[in-house]
Short mmCIF file of C-alpha atoms in Angstrom, two decimals:
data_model
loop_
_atom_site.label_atom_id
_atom_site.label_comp_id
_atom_site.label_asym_id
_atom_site.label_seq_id
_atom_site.Cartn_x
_atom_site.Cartn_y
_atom_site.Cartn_z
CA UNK A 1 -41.24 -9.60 -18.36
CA UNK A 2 -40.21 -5.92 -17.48
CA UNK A 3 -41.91 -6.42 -13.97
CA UNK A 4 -40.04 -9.55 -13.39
CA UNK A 5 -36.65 -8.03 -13.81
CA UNK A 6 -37.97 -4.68 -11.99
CA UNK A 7 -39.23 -7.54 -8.80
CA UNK A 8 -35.56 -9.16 -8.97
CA UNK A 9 -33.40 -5.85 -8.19
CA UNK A 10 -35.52 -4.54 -5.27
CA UNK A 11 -34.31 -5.10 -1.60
CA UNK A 12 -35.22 -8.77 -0.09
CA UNK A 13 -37.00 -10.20 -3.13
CA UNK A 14 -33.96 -12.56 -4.36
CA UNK A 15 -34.19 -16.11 -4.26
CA UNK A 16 -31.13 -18.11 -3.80
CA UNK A 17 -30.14 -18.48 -7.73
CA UNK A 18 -30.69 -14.69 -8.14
CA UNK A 19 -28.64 -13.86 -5.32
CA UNK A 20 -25.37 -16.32 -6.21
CA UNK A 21 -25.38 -14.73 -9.81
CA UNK A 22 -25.21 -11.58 -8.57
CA UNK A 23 -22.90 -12.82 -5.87
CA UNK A 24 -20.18 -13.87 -8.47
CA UNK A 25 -21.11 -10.61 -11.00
CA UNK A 26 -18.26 -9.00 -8.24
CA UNK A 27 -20.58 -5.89 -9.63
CA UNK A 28 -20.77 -5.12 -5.81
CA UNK A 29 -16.89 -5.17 -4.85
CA UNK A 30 -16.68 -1.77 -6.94
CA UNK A 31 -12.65 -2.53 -7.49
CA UNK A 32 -12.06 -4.22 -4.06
CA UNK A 33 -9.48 -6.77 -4.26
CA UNK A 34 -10.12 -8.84 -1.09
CA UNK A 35 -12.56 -12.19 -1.63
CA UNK A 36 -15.64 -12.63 0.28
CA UNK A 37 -15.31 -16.36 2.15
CA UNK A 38 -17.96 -18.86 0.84
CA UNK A 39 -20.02 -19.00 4.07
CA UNK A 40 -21.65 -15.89 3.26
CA UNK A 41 -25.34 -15.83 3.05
CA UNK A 42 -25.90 -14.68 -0.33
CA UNK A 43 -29.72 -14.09 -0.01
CA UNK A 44 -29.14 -11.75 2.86
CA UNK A 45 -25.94 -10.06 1.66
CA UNK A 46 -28.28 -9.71 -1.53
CA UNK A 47 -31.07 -7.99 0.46
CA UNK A 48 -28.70 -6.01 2.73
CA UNK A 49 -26.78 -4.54 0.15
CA UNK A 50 -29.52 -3.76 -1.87
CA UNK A 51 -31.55 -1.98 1.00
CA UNK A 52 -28.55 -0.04 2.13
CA UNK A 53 -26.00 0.29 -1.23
CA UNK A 54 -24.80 3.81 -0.52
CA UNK A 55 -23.32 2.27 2.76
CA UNK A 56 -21.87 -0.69 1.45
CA UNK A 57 -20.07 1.11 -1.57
CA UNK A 58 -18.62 3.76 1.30
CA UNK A 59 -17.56 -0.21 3.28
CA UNK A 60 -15.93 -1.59 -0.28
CA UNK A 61 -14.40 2.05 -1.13
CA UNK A 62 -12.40 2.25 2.07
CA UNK A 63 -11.46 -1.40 1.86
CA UNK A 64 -9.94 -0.37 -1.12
CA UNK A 65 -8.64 2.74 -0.44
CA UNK A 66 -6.48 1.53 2.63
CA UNK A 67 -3.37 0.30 2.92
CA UNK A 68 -4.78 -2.37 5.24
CA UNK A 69 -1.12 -3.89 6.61
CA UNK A 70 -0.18 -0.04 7.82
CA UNK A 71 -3.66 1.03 9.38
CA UNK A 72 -3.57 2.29 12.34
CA UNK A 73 -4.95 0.53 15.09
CA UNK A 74 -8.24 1.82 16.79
CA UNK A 75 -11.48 3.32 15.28
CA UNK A 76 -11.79 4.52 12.02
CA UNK A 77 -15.18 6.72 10.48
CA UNK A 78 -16.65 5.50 7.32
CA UNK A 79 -20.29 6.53 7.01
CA UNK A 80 -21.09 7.90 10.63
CA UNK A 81 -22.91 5.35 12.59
CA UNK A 82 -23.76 3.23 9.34
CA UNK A 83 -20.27 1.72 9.08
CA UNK A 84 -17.04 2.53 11.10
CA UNK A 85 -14.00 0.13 11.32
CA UNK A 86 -12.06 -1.12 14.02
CA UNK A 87 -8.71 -2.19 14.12
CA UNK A 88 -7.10 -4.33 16.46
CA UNK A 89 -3.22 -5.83 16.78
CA UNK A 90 -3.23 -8.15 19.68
CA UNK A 91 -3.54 -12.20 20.59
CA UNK A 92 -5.90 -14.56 19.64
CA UNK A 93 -8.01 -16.66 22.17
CA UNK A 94 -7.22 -20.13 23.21
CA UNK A 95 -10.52 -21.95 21.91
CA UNK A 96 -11.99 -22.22 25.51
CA UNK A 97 -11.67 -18.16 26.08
CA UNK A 98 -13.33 -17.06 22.49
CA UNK A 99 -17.09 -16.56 22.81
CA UNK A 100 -19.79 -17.08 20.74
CA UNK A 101 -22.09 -14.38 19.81
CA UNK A 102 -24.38 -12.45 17.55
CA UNK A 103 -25.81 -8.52 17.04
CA UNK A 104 -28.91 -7.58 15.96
CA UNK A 105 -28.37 -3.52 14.82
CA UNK A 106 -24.61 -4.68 13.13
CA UNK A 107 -23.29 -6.68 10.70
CA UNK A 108 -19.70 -7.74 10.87
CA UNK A 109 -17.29 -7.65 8.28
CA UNK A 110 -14.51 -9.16 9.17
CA UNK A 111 -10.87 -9.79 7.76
CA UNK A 112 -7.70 -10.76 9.07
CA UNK A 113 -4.80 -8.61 7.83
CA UNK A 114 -2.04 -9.96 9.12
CA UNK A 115 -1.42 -13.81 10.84
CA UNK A 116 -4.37 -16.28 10.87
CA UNK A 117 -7.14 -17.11 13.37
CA UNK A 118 -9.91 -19.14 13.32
CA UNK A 119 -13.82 -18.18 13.32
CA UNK A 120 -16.50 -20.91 13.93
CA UNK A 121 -20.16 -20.55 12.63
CA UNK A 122 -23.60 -21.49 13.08
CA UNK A 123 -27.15 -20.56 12.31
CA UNK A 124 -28.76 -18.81 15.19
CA UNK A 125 -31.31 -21.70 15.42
CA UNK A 126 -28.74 -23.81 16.07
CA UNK A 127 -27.10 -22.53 19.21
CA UNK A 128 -28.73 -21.75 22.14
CA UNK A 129 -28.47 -18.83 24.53
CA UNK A 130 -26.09 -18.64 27.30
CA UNK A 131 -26.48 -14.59 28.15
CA UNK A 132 -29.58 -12.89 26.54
CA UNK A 133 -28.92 -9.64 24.15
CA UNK A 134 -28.23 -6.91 25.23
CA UNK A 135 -29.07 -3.59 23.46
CA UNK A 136 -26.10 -1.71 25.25
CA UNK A 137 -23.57 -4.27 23.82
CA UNK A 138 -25.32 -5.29 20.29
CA UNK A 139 -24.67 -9.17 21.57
CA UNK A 140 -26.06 -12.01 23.07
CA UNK A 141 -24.00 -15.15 23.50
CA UNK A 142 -24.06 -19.13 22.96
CA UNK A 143 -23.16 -22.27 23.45
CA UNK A 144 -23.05 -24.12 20.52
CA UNK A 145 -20.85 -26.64 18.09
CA UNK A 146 -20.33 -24.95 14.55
CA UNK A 147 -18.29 -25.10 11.29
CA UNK A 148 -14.98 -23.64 11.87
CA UNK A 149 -13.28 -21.68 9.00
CA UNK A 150 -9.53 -20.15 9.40
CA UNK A 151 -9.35 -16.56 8.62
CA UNK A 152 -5.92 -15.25 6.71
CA UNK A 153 -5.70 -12.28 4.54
CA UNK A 154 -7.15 -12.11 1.13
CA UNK A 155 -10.55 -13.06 2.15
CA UNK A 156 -13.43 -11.50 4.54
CA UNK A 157 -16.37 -12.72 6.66
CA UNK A 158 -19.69 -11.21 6.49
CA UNK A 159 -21.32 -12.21 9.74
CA UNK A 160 -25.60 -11.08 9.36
CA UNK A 161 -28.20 -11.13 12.59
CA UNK A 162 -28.73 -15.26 12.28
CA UNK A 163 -25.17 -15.60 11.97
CA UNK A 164 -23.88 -17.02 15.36
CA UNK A 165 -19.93 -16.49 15.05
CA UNK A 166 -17.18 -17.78 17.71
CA UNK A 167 -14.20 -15.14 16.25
CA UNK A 168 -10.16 -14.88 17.30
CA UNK A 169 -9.31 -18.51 18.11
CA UNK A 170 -5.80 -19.07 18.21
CA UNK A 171 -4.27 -21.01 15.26
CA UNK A 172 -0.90 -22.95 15.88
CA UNK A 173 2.02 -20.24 14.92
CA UNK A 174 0.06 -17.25 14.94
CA UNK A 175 0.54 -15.21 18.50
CA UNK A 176 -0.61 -12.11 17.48
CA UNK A 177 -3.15 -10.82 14.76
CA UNK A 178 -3.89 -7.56 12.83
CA UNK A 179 -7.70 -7.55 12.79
CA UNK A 180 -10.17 -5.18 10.55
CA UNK A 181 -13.84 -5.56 11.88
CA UNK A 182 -16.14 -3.20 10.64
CA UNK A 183 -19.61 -2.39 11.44
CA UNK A 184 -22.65 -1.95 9.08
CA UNK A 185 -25.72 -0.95 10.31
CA UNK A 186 -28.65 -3.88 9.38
CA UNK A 187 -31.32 -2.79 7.31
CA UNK A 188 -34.88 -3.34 8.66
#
């Protein structure tokens, strides 16, 4: 039995019900305040986290730390080139100018701090390649038809490697947004 529990708490061994418990434990938010969005894919957060903890905690502690609505905009340091945030304060995308894409050495986090937009989102087998990726730009982008979420503050997106995400689409009444993304490195 000792093994069992010892297998469930190392780094990409969590099935799905291990994951959502630990999911809704919050244990990982460390005091942060914000909601992650359902989409998440808890078996990967599960594994990422776990693989890389020290990083996240540094992601959650500045999330908590800030007072998000007065951030500056631009980059902000977290953990070196583990995590570092970027702020933006500028107009969303009419649907047919926001872009699909996905990164391979980041994960986004992403939260809305002021105004709403909306964020579509599909598995990566489910779109299919309109530019190839490119290591320069961490992207490659899609075509594709996804789920489409609107993003307001109180909650965040996690966005992993399969996770094909069409961000800062315009949402009726909401000309300009205050954006946090920030970027945590993927453990292999």
């Amino acid at each position: 039995m000792e093994n069992i529990a010892i297998a469930q708490i190392q780094p990409g061994n969590a099935d799905q019900k291990t994951a959502e418990k630990w999911l809704q434990s919050n244990t990982w938010k460390g005091g942060l305040k914000l909601d992650l969005h359902k989409n998440v894919n808890a078996v990967e957060f599960y594994k990422q986290y776990h693989a890389n903890k020290a990083v996240w905690d540094k992601v959650f502690k500045f999330l908590s730390e800030q007072n998000l609505d007065t951030l500056s905009t631009g980059k902000h340091p977290i953990d070196g080139d583990n995590a570092y945030a970027s702020v933006t304060e500028a107009p969303s995308k009419e649907l047919d100018k926001a872009g699909w894409e996905s990164h391979r050495k980041y994960i986004d986090l992403q939260y809305v701090i002021k105004g709403k937009e909306r964020i579509d989102f599909i598995d990566i087998n489910k779109a299919t390649v309109t530019k190839p990726y490119s290591d320069t730009n961490d992207a490659a982008n899609y075509s594709a038809e996804g789920t489409q979420y609107t993003a307001e503050p109180g909650i965040f997106f996690l966005f992993f490697p399969q996770d094909v995400h069409r961000p800062n689409i315009k949402v009726d009444g909401y000309d300009v947004v205050k954006k946090l993304v920030i970027k945590i490195k993927v453990a292999n």
